[in-house]
Short mmCIF file of C-alpha atoms and ligand atoms in Angstrom, two decimals:
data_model
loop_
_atom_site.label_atom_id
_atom_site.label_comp_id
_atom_site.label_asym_id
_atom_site.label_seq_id
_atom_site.Cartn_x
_atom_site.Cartn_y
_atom_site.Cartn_z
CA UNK Q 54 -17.30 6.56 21.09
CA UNK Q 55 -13.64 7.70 19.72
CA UNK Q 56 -13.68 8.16 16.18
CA UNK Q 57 -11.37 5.75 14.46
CA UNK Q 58 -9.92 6.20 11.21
CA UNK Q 59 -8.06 3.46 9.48
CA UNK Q 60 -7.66 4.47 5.75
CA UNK Q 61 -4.74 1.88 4.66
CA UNK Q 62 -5.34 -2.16 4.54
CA UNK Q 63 -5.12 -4.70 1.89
CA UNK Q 64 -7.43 -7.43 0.71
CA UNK Q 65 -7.33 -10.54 -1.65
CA UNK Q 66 -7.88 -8.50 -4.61
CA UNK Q 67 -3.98 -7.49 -3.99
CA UNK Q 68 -1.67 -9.00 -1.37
CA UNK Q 69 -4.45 -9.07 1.52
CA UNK Q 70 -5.32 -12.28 3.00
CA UNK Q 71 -8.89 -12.13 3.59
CA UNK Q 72 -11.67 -10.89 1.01
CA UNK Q 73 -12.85 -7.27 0.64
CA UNK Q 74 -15.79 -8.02 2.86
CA UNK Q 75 -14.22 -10.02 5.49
CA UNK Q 76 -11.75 -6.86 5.82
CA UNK Q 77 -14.34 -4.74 6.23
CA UNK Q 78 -16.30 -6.80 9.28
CA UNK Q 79 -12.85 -7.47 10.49
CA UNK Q 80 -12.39 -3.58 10.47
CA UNK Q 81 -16.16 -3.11 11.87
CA UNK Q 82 -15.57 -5.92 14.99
CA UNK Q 83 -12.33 -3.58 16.16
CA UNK Q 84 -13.94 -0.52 16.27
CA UNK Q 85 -12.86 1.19 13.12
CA UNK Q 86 -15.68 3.36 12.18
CA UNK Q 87 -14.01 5.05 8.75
CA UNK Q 88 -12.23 2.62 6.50
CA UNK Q 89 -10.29 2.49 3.07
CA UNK Q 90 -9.63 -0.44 1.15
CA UNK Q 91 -6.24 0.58 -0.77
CA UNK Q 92 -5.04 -2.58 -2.36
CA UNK Q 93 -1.94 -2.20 -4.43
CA UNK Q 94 -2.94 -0.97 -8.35
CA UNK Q 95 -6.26 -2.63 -8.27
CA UNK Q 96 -9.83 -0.95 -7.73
CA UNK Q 97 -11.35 -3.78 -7.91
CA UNK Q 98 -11.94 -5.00 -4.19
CA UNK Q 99 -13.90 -1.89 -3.70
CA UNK Q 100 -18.00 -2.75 -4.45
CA UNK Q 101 -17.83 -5.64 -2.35
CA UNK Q 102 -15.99 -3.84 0.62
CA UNK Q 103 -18.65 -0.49 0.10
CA UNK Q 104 -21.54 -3.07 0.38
CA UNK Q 105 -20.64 -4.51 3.27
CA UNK Q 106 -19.41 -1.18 4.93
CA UNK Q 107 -23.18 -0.11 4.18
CA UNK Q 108 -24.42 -3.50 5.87
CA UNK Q 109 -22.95 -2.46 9.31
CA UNK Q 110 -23.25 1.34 8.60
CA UNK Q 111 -19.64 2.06 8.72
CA UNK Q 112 -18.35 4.75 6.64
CA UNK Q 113 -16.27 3.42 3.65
CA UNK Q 114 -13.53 5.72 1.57
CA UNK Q 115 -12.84 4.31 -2.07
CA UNK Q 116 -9.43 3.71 -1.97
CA UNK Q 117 -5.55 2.84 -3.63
CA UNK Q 118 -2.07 1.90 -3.30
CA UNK Q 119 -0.66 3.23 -6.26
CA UNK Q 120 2.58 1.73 -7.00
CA UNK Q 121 4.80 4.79 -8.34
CA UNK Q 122 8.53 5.56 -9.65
CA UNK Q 123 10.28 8.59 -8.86
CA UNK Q 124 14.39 9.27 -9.45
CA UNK Q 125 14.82 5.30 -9.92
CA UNK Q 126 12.96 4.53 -6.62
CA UNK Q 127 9.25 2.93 -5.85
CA UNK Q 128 6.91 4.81 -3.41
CA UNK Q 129 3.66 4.27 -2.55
CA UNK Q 130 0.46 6.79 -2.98
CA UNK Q 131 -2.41 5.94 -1.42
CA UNK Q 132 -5.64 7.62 -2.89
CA UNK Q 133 -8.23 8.26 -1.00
CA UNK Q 134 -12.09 8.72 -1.94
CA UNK Q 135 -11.02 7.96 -5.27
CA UNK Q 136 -13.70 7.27 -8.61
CA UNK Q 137 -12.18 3.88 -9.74
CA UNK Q 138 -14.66 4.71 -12.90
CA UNK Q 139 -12.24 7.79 -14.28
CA UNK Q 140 -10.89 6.32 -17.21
CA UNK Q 141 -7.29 7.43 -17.07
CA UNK Q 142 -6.82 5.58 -13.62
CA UNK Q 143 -9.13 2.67 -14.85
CA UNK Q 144 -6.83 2.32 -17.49
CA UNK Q 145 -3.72 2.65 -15.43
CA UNK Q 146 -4.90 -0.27 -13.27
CA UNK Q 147 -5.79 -2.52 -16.43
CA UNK Q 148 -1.61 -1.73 -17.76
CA UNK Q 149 -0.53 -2.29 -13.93
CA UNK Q 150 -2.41 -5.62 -14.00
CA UNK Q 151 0.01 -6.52 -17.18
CA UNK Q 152 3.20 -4.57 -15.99
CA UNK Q 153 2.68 -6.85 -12.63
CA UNK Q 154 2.19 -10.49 -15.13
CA UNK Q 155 5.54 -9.70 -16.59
CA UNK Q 156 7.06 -9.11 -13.70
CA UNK Q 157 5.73 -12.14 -12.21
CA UNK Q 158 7.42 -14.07 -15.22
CA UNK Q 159 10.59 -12.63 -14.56
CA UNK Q 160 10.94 -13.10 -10.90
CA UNK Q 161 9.88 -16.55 -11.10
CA UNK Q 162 12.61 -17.22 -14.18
CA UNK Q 163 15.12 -15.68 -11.64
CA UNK Q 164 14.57 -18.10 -9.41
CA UNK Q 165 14.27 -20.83 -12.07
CA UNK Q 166 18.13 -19.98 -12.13
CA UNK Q 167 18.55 -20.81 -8.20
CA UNK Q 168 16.39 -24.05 -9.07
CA UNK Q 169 13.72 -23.17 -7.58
CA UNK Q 170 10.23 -24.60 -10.19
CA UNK Q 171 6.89 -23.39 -9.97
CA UNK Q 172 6.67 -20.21 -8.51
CA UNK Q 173 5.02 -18.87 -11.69
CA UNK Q 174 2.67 -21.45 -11.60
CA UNK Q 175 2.02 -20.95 -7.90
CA UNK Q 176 1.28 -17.01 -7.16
CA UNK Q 177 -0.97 -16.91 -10.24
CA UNK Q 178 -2.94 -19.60 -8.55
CA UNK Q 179 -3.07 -17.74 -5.08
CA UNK Q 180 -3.56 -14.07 -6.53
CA UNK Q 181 -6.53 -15.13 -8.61
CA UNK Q 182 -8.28 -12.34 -10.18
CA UNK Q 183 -5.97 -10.38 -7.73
CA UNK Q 184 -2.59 -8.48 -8.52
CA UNK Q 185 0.30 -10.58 -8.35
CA UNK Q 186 2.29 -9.07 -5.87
CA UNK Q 187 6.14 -9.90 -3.75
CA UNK Q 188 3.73 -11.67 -1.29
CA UNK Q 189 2.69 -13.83 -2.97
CA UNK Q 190 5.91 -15.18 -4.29
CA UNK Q 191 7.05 -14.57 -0.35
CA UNK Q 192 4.37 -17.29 0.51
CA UNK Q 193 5.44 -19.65 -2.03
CA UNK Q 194 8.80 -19.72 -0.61
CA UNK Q 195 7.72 -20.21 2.72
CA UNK Q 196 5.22 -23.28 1.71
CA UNK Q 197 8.39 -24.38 -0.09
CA UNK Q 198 9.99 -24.44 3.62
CA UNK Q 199 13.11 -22.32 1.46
CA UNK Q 200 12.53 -19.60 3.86
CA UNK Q 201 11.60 -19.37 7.57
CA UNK Q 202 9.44 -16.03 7.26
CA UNK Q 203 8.19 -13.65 4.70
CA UNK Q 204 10.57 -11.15 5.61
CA UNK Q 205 13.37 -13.81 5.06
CA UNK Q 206 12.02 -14.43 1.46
CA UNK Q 207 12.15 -10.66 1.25
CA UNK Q 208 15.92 -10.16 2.67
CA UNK Q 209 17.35 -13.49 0.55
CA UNK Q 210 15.54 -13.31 -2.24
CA UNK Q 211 12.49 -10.49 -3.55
CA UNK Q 212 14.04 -7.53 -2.08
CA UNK Q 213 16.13 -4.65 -3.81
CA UNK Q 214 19.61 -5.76 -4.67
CA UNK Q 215 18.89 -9.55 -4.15
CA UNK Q 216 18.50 -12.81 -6.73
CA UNK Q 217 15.19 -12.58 -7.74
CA UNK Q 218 14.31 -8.85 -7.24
CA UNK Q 219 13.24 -7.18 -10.82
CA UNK Q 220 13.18 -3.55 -11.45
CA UNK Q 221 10.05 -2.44 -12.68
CA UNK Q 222 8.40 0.60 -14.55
CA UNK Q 223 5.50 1.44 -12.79
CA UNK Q 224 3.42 4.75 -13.66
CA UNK Q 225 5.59 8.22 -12.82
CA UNK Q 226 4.89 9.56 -9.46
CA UNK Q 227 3.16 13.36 -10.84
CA UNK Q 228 0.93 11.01 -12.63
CA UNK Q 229 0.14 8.49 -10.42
CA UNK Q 230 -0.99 12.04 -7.89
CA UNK Q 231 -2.62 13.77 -10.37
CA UNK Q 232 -5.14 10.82 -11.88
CA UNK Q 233 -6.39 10.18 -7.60
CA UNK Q 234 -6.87 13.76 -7.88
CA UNK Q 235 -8.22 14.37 -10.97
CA UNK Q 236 -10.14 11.47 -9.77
CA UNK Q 237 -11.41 13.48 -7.03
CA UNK Q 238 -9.23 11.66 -5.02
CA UNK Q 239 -6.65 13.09 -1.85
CA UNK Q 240 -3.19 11.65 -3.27
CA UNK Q 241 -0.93 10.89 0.32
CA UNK Q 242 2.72 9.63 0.86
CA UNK Q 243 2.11 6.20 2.07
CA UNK Q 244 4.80 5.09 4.75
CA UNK Q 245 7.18 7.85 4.46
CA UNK Q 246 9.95 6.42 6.35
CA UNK Q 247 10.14 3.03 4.63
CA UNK Q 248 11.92 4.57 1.94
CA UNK Q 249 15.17 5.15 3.95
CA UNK Q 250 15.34 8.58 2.24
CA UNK Q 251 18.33 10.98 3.24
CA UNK Q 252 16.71 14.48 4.84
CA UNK Q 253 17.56 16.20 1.46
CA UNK Q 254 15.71 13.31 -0.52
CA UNK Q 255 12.50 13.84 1.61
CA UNK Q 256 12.29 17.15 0.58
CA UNK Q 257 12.67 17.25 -2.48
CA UNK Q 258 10.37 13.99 -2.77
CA UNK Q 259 7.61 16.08 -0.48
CA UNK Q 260 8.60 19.39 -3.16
CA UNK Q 261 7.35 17.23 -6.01
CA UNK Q 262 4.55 15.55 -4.73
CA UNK Q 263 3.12 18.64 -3.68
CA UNK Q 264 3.69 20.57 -6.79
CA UNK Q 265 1.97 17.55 -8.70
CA UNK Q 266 -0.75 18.16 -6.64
CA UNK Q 267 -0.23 15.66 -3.21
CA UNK Q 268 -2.19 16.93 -0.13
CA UNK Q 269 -1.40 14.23 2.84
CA UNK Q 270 1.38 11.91 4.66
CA UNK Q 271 0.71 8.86 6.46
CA UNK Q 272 1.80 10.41 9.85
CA UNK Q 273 0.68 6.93 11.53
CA UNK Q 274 0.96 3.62 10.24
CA UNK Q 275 0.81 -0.14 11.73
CA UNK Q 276 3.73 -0.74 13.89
CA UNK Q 277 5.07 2.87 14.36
CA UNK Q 278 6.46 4.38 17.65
CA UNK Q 279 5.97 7.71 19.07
CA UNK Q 280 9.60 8.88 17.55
CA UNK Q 281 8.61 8.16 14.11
CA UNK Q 282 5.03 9.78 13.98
CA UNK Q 283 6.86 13.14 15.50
CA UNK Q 284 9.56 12.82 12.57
CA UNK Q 285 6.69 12.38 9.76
CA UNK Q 286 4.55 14.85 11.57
CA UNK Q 287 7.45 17.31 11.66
CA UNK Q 288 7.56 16.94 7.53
CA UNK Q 289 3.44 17.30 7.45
CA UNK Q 290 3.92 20.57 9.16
CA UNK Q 291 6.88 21.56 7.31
CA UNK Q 292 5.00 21.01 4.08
CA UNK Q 293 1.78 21.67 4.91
CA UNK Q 294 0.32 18.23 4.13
CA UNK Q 295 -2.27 16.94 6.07
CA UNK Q 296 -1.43 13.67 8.16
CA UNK Q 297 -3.28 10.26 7.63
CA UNK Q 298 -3.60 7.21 9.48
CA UNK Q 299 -3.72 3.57 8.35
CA UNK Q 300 -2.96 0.20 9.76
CA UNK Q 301 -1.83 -1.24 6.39
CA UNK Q 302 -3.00 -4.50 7.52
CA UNK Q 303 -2.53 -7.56 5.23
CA UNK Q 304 -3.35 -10.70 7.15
CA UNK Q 305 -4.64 -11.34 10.69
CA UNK Q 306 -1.88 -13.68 11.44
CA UNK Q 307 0.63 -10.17 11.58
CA UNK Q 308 -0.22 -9.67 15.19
CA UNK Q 309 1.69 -6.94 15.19
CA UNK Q 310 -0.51 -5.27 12.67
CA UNK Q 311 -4.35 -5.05 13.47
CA UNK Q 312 -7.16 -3.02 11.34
CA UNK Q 313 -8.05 0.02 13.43
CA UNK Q 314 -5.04 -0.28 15.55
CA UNK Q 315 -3.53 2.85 15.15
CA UNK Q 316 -2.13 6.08 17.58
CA UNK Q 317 -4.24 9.00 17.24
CA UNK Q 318 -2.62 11.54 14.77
CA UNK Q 319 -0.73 14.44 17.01
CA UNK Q 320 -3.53 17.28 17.62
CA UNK Q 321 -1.59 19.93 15.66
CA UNK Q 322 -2.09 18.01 12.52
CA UNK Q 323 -4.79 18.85 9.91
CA UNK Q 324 -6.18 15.33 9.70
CA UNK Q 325 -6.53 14.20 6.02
CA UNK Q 326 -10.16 13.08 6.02
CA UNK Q 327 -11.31 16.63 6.59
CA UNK Q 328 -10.49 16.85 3.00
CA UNK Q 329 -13.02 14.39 1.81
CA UNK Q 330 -15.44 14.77 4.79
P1 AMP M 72 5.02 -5.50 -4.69
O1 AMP M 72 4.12 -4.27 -4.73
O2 AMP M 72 4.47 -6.64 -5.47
O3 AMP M 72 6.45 -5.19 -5.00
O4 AMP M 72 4.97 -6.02 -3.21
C1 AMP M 72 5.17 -5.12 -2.19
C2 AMP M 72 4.54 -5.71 -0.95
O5 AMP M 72 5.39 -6.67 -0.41
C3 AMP M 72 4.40 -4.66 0.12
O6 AMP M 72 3.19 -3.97 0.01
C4 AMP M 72 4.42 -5.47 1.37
O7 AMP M 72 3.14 -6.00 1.62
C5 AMP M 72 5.34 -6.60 1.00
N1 AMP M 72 6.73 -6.38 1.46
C6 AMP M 72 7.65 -5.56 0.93
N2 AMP M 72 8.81 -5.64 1.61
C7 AMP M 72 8.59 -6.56 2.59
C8 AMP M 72 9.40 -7.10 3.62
N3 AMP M 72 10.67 -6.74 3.78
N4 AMP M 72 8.82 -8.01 4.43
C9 AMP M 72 7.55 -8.41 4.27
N5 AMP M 72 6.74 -7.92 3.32
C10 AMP M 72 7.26 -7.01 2.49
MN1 MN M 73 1.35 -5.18 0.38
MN1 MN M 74 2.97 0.22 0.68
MN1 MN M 75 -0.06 -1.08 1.77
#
């Protein structure tokens, strides 16, 4: 039996919409047989997901999704094999939990001013104990029938440079690396090419991360073609990162995006889990 790695996907403790466990049977039923749980900030999807992973015998990596700002941009660093227990990250998940309230309050008063009520009201119901995330306000919209999609809540309304999009400090990206590691955590580049980074960007994004202390790249993620794993795989090489693979699932009505879906990373890639292994 192939080996299948899936060490990105999202539960109900952030923007996921099934709980920890249910990802991790979901995970289990399509053949993954080494999963992370990185939900966005939060740590706190993890025992549940680890017990269950023990139920079936699956191997489970403690994950994140560190939300992280570098030159007035947000990327994404996924930790992996993490200690949610080291304080500085605990903490750093307990001020994300706040930084993501406010934020909350401020996107929905933004779209108080396009007259549109109860959005506040509304994703703090659905998140729960869970980080409020730009899902979650994406699915209000759409129950609201003001959008058609999640993506079109995204492109008319949550995303960079439109009505209710709010810029937000999250933690600095040399921190945000060096408390997974410090952690005893592998820090990687989550989706490298969502970022719509110039060539001279990437490199000096992958020159910092590294020097902070950032081992991997997601060379494949859900819904990537061949072109775009030899592009990241190129940079993996080029930096001497190893390469990752996750689905980033969210929600098993994505069809497009299924746990344990993924290509197999390009042989002359040092795959990231032989960090951790
Ligand atoms: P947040 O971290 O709260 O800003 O929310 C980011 C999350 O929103 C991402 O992890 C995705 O799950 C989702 N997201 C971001 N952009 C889009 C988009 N264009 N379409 C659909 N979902 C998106
Ligand atoms: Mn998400
Ligand atoms: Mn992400
Ligand atoms: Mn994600």
């Amino acid at each position: 039996m192939a080996e299948i790695y899936d060490l990105h996907c999202h539960s109900t403790a952030s923007d996921g919409a099934l709980a920890p466990g249910e990802v991790v049977r979901r995970a289990y039923e399509h053949g993954v047989t080494s999963l992370a749980l990185t939900d966005h900030d939060t740590t706190a999807g993890l025992a549940e997901a680890q017990h269950s992973a023990w139920v079936t015998g699956m191997k489970f990596i403690p994950g994140i999704e560190l939300s992280a700002n570098w030159s007035g941009q947000c990327f994404h660093i996924v930790g992996l094999g993490i200690n949610p227990a080291y304080p500085p990250l605990a903490q750093a998940t307990r001020n994300l939990q706040n930084t993501r309230l406010e934020r909350a309050e401020k996107i929905a008063l933004k779209l108080e001013k396009k007259r549109i009520s109860g959005a506040l009201e509304a994703v703090t119901k659905a998140a729960g104990d869970g980080m409020i995330t730009r899902t979650h306000f994406a699915d209000f919209l759409l129950a609201q029938n003001l959008v058609a999609s999640q993506q079109e809540a995204f492109d008319r309304f949550l995303a960079k440079g439109k009505p209710a999009y709010v810029a937000t400090s999250w933690v600095e990206l040399e921190l945000a690396v060096s408390w997974i590691t410090q952690s005893g955590g592998v820090a990687v580049l989550a989706h490298p090419l969502r970022y719509n980074l110039s060539a001279n960007v990437m490199k000096r994004l992958l020159t910092v991360f590294k020097e902070a202390g950032g081992k991997g790249i997601e060379v494949v993620t859900g819904r990537c073609n061949a072109d775009e794993i030899q592009r990241v795989a190129n940079f993996a090489v080029r930096f001497e990162l190893a390469g990752s693979t996750g689905s980033d699932f969210h929600n098993p009505d994505n069809q497009w995006v299924e746990l344990g879906r993924l290509a197999p990373l390009p042989k002359n890639i040092t795959p990231v889990w032989e960090l951790f292994e």
